[in-house]
Amino acid sequence: MFRVFQDSLEVLSDENRHHLLNVVRLNPDEEFEIVASGKVYRAIYDDGLKILREVENSHETRIPIHLYMALIKQDKFEIALEKTTEVGVTSITPVIFKRTVVNIKGKEDKKLLRWQKILESAAKQSKRDIIPTINSPEKLENIDFKGTLIVPYECAEEIYIDDVLKDIKDTKDIEAISILIGPEGGFEESEIEFLKTLGCNIVTLGTRILRAETAAIVACYQVGINEVVR
């Protein structure tokens, strides 16, 4: 069943109407889902939008997952945006590290609009109940991470995401999970030392070295399916 996102339930936006009628060619009596103000409704479009009923909102994790993703090359960064949206992140913040080579200065507004479109498309496809928030890029040292911070690192000891979540569950409530993914050249040692002062949880994603975009997808998926979070 097709799903669209709206700010209100009064009328379909021009973009959504075009998509449903001209792209997917929805039949007049064919139901689709519309998400507005965090709620999901069944509707049809027959000479106008007709809301049929509200349906259960159940496609999100109990605990929000915030991804802090290194600003990497455009095609790889956009893959990470799309796929981490599909696996359940709540927000994405591009991060500038010491080894970051990508520079979007002067193009930030244009990039944010493009990234927002990618998130919306992925949210529709994966039947999310929200569109994740995309934030402006931030330098690592300026970020105020939310909740429990998890940092996948190629030099980490054999501590896994499930280990961290289990330990935290046994000691305190989890308000949010933040996942920080480093740049293509890896973290500098000084950045790891800085993150340790914040009380981060450094974890391994396995014995192989993953690309930044792959690491983001794997880490967000592992968090999202954990019984502590889902």
mmCIF file of C-alpha atoms in Angstrom:
data_model
loop_
_atom_site.group_PDB
_atom_site.id
_atom_site.type_symbol
_atom_site.label_atom_id
_atom_site.label_comp_id
_atom_site.label_asym_id
_atom_site.label_seq_id
_atom_site.Cartn_x
_atom_site.Cartn_y
_atom_site.Cartn_z
ATOM 1 C CA MET A 1 0.000 0.000 0.000
ATOM 2 C CA PHE A 2 1.334 3.415 -0.961
ATOM 3 C CA ARG A 3 2.183 5.960 1.733
ATOM 4 C CA VAL A 4 2.599 9.737 1.553
ATOM 5 C CA PHE A 5 3.458 12.437 4.074
ATOM 6 C CA GLN A 6 1.441 15.626 4.535
ATOM 7 C CA ASP A 7 1.367 18.645 6.814
ATOM 8 C CA SER A 8 -2.449 18.482 7.002
ATOM 9 C CA LEU A 9 -5.418 16.305 6.045
ATOM 10 C CA GLU A 10 -7.381 18.984 4.215
ATOM 11 C CA VAL A 11 -6.114 18.461 0.680
ATOM 12 C CA LEU A 12 -3.367 16.482 -1.007
ATOM 13 C CA SER A 13 -0.309 18.509 -1.901
ATOM 14 C CA ASP A 14 0.324 18.983 -5.618
ATOM 15 C CA GLU A 15 3.384 16.753 -5.379
ATOM 16 C CA ASN A 16 1.530 13.901 -3.644
ATOM 17 C CA ARG A 17 -1.460 14.169 -5.951
ATOM 18 C CA HIS A 18 0.802 13.976 -9.002
ATOM 19 C CA HIS A 19 2.690 11.011 -7.541
ATOM 20 C CA LEU A 20 -0.432 9.023 -6.667
ATOM 21 C CA LEU A 21 -2.476 9.773 -9.782
ATOM 22 C CA ASN A 22 0.146 10.051 -12.525
ATOM 23 C CA VAL A 23 3.117 8.024 -11.324
ATOM 24 C CA VAL A 24 1.632 5.060 -9.430
ATOM 25 C CA ARG A 25 -1.774 5.492 -11.171
ATOM 26 C CA LEU A 26 -3.917 4.920 -8.110
ATOM 27 C CA ASN A 27 -7.486 3.780 -8.820
ATOM 28 C CA PRO A 28 -10.314 6.004 -7.491
ATOM 29 C CA ASP A 29 -11.392 3.399 -4.920
ATOM 30 C CA GLU A 30 -7.880 2.225 -4.038
ATOM 31 C CA GLU A 31 -6.798 2.927 -0.481
ATOM 32 C CA PHE A 32 -3.482 4.506 0.429
ATOM 33 C CA GLU A 33 -1.907 5.709 3.666
ATOM 34 C CA ILE A 34 -1.315 9.291 4.618
ATOM 35 C CA VAL A 35 0.876 10.410 7.521
ATOM 36 C CA ALA A 36 0.172 13.762 9.161
ATOM 37 C CA SER A 37 1.261 15.093 12.556
ATOM 38 C CA GLY A 38 2.756 11.721 13.457
ATOM 39 C CA LYS A 39 -0.484 9.804 12.865
ATOM 40 C CA VAL A 40 -1.315 7.370 10.071
ATOM 41 C CA TYR A 41 -4.626 7.317 8.201
ATOM 42 C CA ARG A 42 -6.205 5.240 5.434
ATOM 43 C CA ALA A 43 -7.626 7.346 2.625
ATOM 44 C CA ILE A 44 -8.834 7.328 -0.957
ATOM 45 C CA TYR A 45 -8.722 10.020 -3.622
ATOM 46 C CA ASP A 46 -11.941 10.345 -5.613
ATOM 47 C CA ASP A 47 -12.429 13.917 -6.812
ATOM 48 C CA GLY A 48 -10.739 14.943 -3.586
ATOM 49 C CA LEU A 49 -9.070 13.525 -0.501
ATOM 50 C CA LYS A 50 -11.307 11.348 1.674
ATOM 51 C CA ILE A 51 -9.985 10.150 5.044
ATOM 52 C CA LEU A 52 -11.415 6.756 5.955
ATOM 53 C CA ARG A 53 -9.933 5.992 9.384
ATOM 54 C CA GLU A 54 -6.875 6.259 11.582
ATOM 55 C CA VAL A 55 -4.672 3.152 11.731
ATOM 56 C CA GLU A 56 -2.178 1.895 14.264
ATOM 57 C CA ASN A 57 1.121 3.743 14.291
ATOM 58 C CA SER A 58 3.659 0.961 14.788
ATOM 59 C CA HIS A 59 6.643 1.289 12.450
ATOM 60 C CA GLU A 60 8.993 3.174 14.768
ATOM 61 C CA THR A 61 11.363 2.065 17.511
ATOM 62 C CA ARG A 62 10.459 2.874 21.115
ATOM 63 C CA ILE A 63 13.776 4.654 21.600
ATOM 64 C CA PRO A 64 14.923 7.261 19.053
ATOM 65 C CA ILE A 65 18.107 6.562 17.093
ATOM 66 C CA HIS A 66 20.204 9.580 16.124
ATOM 67 C CA LEU A 67 22.863 9.089 13.461
ATOM 68 C CA TYR A 68 25.892 11.375 13.365
ATOM 69 C CA MET A 69 27.389 10.581 9.987
ATOM 70 C CA ALA A 70 30.741 11.699 8.640
ATOM 71 C CA LEU A 71 30.354 13.986 5.633
ATOM 72 C CA ILE A 72 31.711 11.732 2.882
ATOM 73 C CA LYS A 73 31.541 11.762 -0.914
ATOM 74 C CA GLN A 74 28.083 12.609 -2.237
ATOM 75 C CA ASP A 75 27.007 9.263 -3.701
ATOM 76 C CA LYS A 76 28.165 7.330 -0.641
ATOM 77 C CA PHE A 77 26.642 9.822 1.782
ATOM 78 C CA GLU A 78 23.311 9.638 0.001
ATOM 79 C CA ILE A 79 23.351 5.836 0.142
ATOM 80 C CA ALA A 80 23.822 6.128 3.909
ATOM 81 C CA LEU A 81 20.929 8.602 4.148
ATOM 82 C CA GLU A 82 18.591 6.342 2.202
ATOM 83 C CA LYS A 83 19.431 3.050 3.857
ATOM 84 C CA THR A 84 19.633 4.284 7.453
ATOM 85 C CA THR A 85 16.227 5.885 6.963
ATOM 86 C CA GLU A 86 14.915 2.502 5.851
ATOM 87 C CA VAL A 87 16.306 0.792 8.966
ATOM 88 C CA GLY A 88 14.833 3.337 11.361
ATOM 89 C CA VAL A 89 16.944 6.379 12.298
ATOM 90 C CA THR A 90 15.139 9.372 13.789
ATOM 91 C CA SER A 91 17.587 12.084 12.779
ATOM 92 C CA ILE A 92 20.814 12.466 10.817
ATOM 93 C CA THR A 93 23.524 15.039 11.422
ATOM 94 C CA PRO A 94 26.462 15.322 8.992
ATOM 95 C CA VAL A 95 29.734 15.563 10.923
ATOM 96 C CA ILE A 96 32.975 17.308 9.969
ATOM 97 C CA PHE A 97 36.102 15.503 11.211
ATOM 98 C CA LYS A 98 39.779 16.405 10.906
ATOM 99 C CA ARG A 99 40.082 14.021 7.952
ATOM 100 C CA THR A 100 36.904 15.211 6.206
ATOM 101 C CA VAL A 101 37.711 16.215 2.618
ATOM 102 C CA VAL A 102 34.210 17.061 1.390
ATOM 103 C CA ASN A 103 33.398 20.771 1.485
ATOM 104 C CA ILE A 104 29.832 21.982 0.873
ATOM 105 C CA LYS A 105 30.428 25.586 1.904
ATOM 106 C CA GLY A 106 28.117 27.825 -0.121
ATOM 107 C CA LYS A 107 26.003 24.838 -1.181
ATOM 108 C CA GLU A 108 24.583 23.820 2.188
ATOM 109 C CA ASP A 109 20.979 24.951 1.611
ATOM 110 C CA LYS A 110 20.835 23.175 -1.749
ATOM 111 C CA LYS A 111 22.308 20.018 -0.244
ATOM 112 C CA LEU A 112 19.868 20.005 2.679
ATOM 113 C CA LEU A 113 16.904 20.235 0.285
ATOM 114 C CA ARG A 114 18.251 17.344 -1.774
ATOM 115 C CA TRP A 115 18.946 15.254 1.327
ATOM 116 C CA GLN A 116 15.441 15.935 2.668
ATOM 117 C CA LYS A 117 13.961 14.594 -0.581
ATOM 118 C CA ILE A 118 16.040 11.429 -0.242
ATOM 119 C CA LEU A 119 14.832 10.918 3.333
ATOM 120 C CA GLU A 120 11.193 11.450 2.363
ATOM 121 C CA SER A 121 11.424 8.996 -0.532
ATOM 122 C CA ALA A 122 13.069 6.354 1.671
ATOM 123 C CA ALA A 123 10.499 6.925 4.435
ATOM 124 C CA LYS A 124 7.659 6.367 1.963
ATOM 125 C CA GLN A 125 9.233 3.221 0.557
ATOM 126 C CA SER A 126 9.908 1.688 3.979
ATOM 127 C CA LYS A 127 6.531 2.770 5.423
ATOM 128 C CA ARG A 128 8.020 4.879 8.178
ATOM 129 C CA ASP A 129 5.650 6.848 10.418
ATOM 130 C CA ILE A 130 7.996 9.831 10.337
ATOM 131 C CA ILE A 131 10.485 11.419 7.979
ATOM 132 C CA PRO A 132 13.832 11.607 9.775
ATOM 133 C CA THR A 133 15.207 15.067 10.458
ATOM 134 C CA ILE A 134 18.305 16.143 8.529
ATOM 135 C CA ASN A 135 20.417 18.703 10.354
ATOM 136 C CA SER A 136 23.091 21.117 9.181
ATOM 137 C CA PRO A 137 26.682 19.835 9.279
ATOM 138 C CA GLU A 138 28.506 20.237 12.595
ATOM 139 C CA LYS A 139 32.126 19.949 13.653
ATOM 140 C CA LEU A 140 32.705 16.991 15.964
ATOM 141 C CA GLU A 141 33.727 19.127 18.931
ATOM 142 C CA ASN A 142 30.515 21.212 18.730
ATOM 143 C CA ILE A 143 28.022 18.348 18.905
ATOM 144 C CA ASP A 144 25.819 17.738 21.930
ATOM 145 C CA PHE A 145 25.119 14.022 21.539
ATOM 146 C CA LYS A 146 21.766 12.705 22.730
ATOM 147 C CA GLY A 147 21.453 9.829 25.179
ATOM 148 C CA THR A 148 23.869 6.903 24.927
ATOM 149 C CA LEU A 149 26.694 7.416 22.424
ATOM 150 C CA ILE A 150 27.936 4.398 20.432
ATOM 151 C CA VAL A 151 31.052 4.705 18.272
ATOM 152 C CA PRO A 152 32.035 1.879 15.893
ATOM 153 C CA TYR A 153 35.842 1.896 15.586
ATOM 154 C CA GLU A 154 38.139 -0.428 13.652
ATOM 155 C CA CYS A 155 40.589 -0.627 16.575
ATOM 156 C CA ALA A 156 37.957 -1.417 19.182
ATOM 157 C CA GLU A 157 38.204 -4.399 21.478
ATOM 158 C CA GLU A 158 35.661 -7.222 21.167
ATOM 159 C CA ILE A 159 32.754 -5.211 22.538
ATOM 160 C CA TYR A 160 29.627 -5.281 20.401
ATOM 161 C CA ILE A 161 26.524 -3.115 20.165
ATOM 162 C CA ASP A 162 24.376 -5.796 21.819
ATOM 163 C CA ASP A 163 26.814 -5.912 24.756
ATOM 164 C CA VAL A 164 26.535 -2.151 25.276
ATOM 165 C CA LEU A 165 22.743 -2.108 25.119
ATOM 166 C CA LYS A 166 22.411 -5.046 27.500
ATOM 167 C CA ASP A 167 24.749 -3.431 30.037
ATOM 168 C CA ILE A 168 22.896 -0.128 29.856
ATOM 169 C CA LYS A 169 19.513 -1.806 30.208
ATOM 170 C CA ASP A 170 20.682 -3.432 33.428
ATOM 171 C CA THR A 171 21.830 -0.134 34.954
ATOM 172 C CA LYS A 172 19.637 2.720 33.687
ATOM 173 C CA ASP A 173 16.836 3.733 31.359
ATOM 174 C CA ILE A 174 17.824 4.569 27.788
ATOM 175 C CA GLU A 175 16.345 7.849 26.534
ATOM 176 C CA ALA A 176 17.994 7.860 23.104
ATOM 177 C CA ILE A 177 20.799 6.199 21.173
ATOM 178 C CA SER A 178 23.380 8.224 19.251
ATOM 179 C CA ILE A 179 25.603 6.499 16.679
ATOM 180 C CA LEU A 180 28.734 8.257 15.420
ATOM 181 C CA ILE A 181 30.289 7.092 12.139
ATOM 182 C CA GLY A 182 33.784 8.310 11.308
ATOM 183 C CA PRO A 183 35.187 9.538 7.971
ATOM 184 C CA GLU A 184 36.583 7.510 5.082
ATOM 185 C CA GLY A 185 40.144 7.885 6.381
ATOM 186 C CA GLY A 186 39.155 6.799 9.873
ATOM 187 C CA PHE A 187 39.209 8.607 13.210
ATOM 188 C CA GLU A 188 42.302 10.406 14.370
ATOM 189 C CA GLU A 189 43.530 9.201 17.740
ATOM 190 C CA SER A 190 42.855 12.624 19.268
ATOM 191 C CA GLU A 191 39.206 12.352 18.218
ATOM 192 C CA ILE A 192 38.862 8.983 19.919
ATOM 193 C CA GLU A 193 40.432 10.399 23.074
ATOM 194 C CA PHE A 194 37.989 13.326 22.951
ATOM 195 C CA LEU A 195 35.040 10.951 22.554
ATOM 196 C CA LYS A 196 36.222 8.918 25.543
ATOM 197 C CA THR A 197 35.972 12.049 27.687
ATOM 198 C CA LEU A 198 32.274 12.173 26.717
ATOM 199 C CA GLY A 199 31.747 8.649 28.052
ATOM 200 C CA CYS A 200 31.139 7.077 24.651
ATOM 201 C CA ASN A 201 30.856 3.336 24.080
ATOM 202 C CA ILE A 202 33.454 2.210 21.532
ATOM 203 C CA VAL A 203 32.382 -0.955 19.725
ATOM 204 C CA THR A 204 33.426 -3.247 16.924
ATOM 205 C CA LEU A 205 31.233 -4.222 13.978
ATOM 206 C CA GLY A 206 33.253 -7.363 13.329
ATOM 207 C CA THR A 207 36.596 -8.484 11.975
ATOM 208 C CA ARG A 208 36.324 -6.753 8.587
ATOM 209 C CA ILE A 209 36.939 -3.090 7.794
ATOM 210 C CA LEU A 210 33.730 -1.518 6.484
ATOM 211 C CA ARG A 211 33.272 1.557 4.350
ATOM 212 C CA ALA A 212 31.750 4.495 6.222
ATOM 213 C CA GLU A 213 28.365 4.160 4.517
ATOM 214 C CA THR A 214 28.289 0.401 5.170
ATOM 215 C CA ALA A 215 29.225 0.891 8.818
ATOM 216 C CA ALA A 216 26.367 3.374 9.228
ATOM 217 C CA ILE A 217 23.810 0.938 7.828
ATOM 218 C CA VAL A 218 25.091 -2.015 9.856
ATOM 219 C CA ALA A 219 25.289 -0.103 13.141
ATOM 220 C CA CYS A 220 21.850 1.507 12.799
ATOM 221 C CA TYR A 221 20.284 -1.826 11.861
ATOM 222 C CA GLN A 222 21.873 -3.619 14.821
ATOM 223 C CA VAL A 223 20.604 -0.960 17.203
ATOM 224 C CA GLY A 224 17.141 -0.850 15.651
ATOM 225 C CA ILE A 225 16.449 -4.578 15.939
ATOM 226 C CA ASN A 226 17.779 -4.920 19.487
ATOM 227 C CA GLU A 227 15.041 -5.798 21.977
ATOM 228 C CA VAL A 228 16.127 -2.909 24.204
ATOM 229 C CA VAL A 229 15.354 -0.382 21.469
ATOM 230 C CA ARG A 230 12.624 -1.806 19.289
#
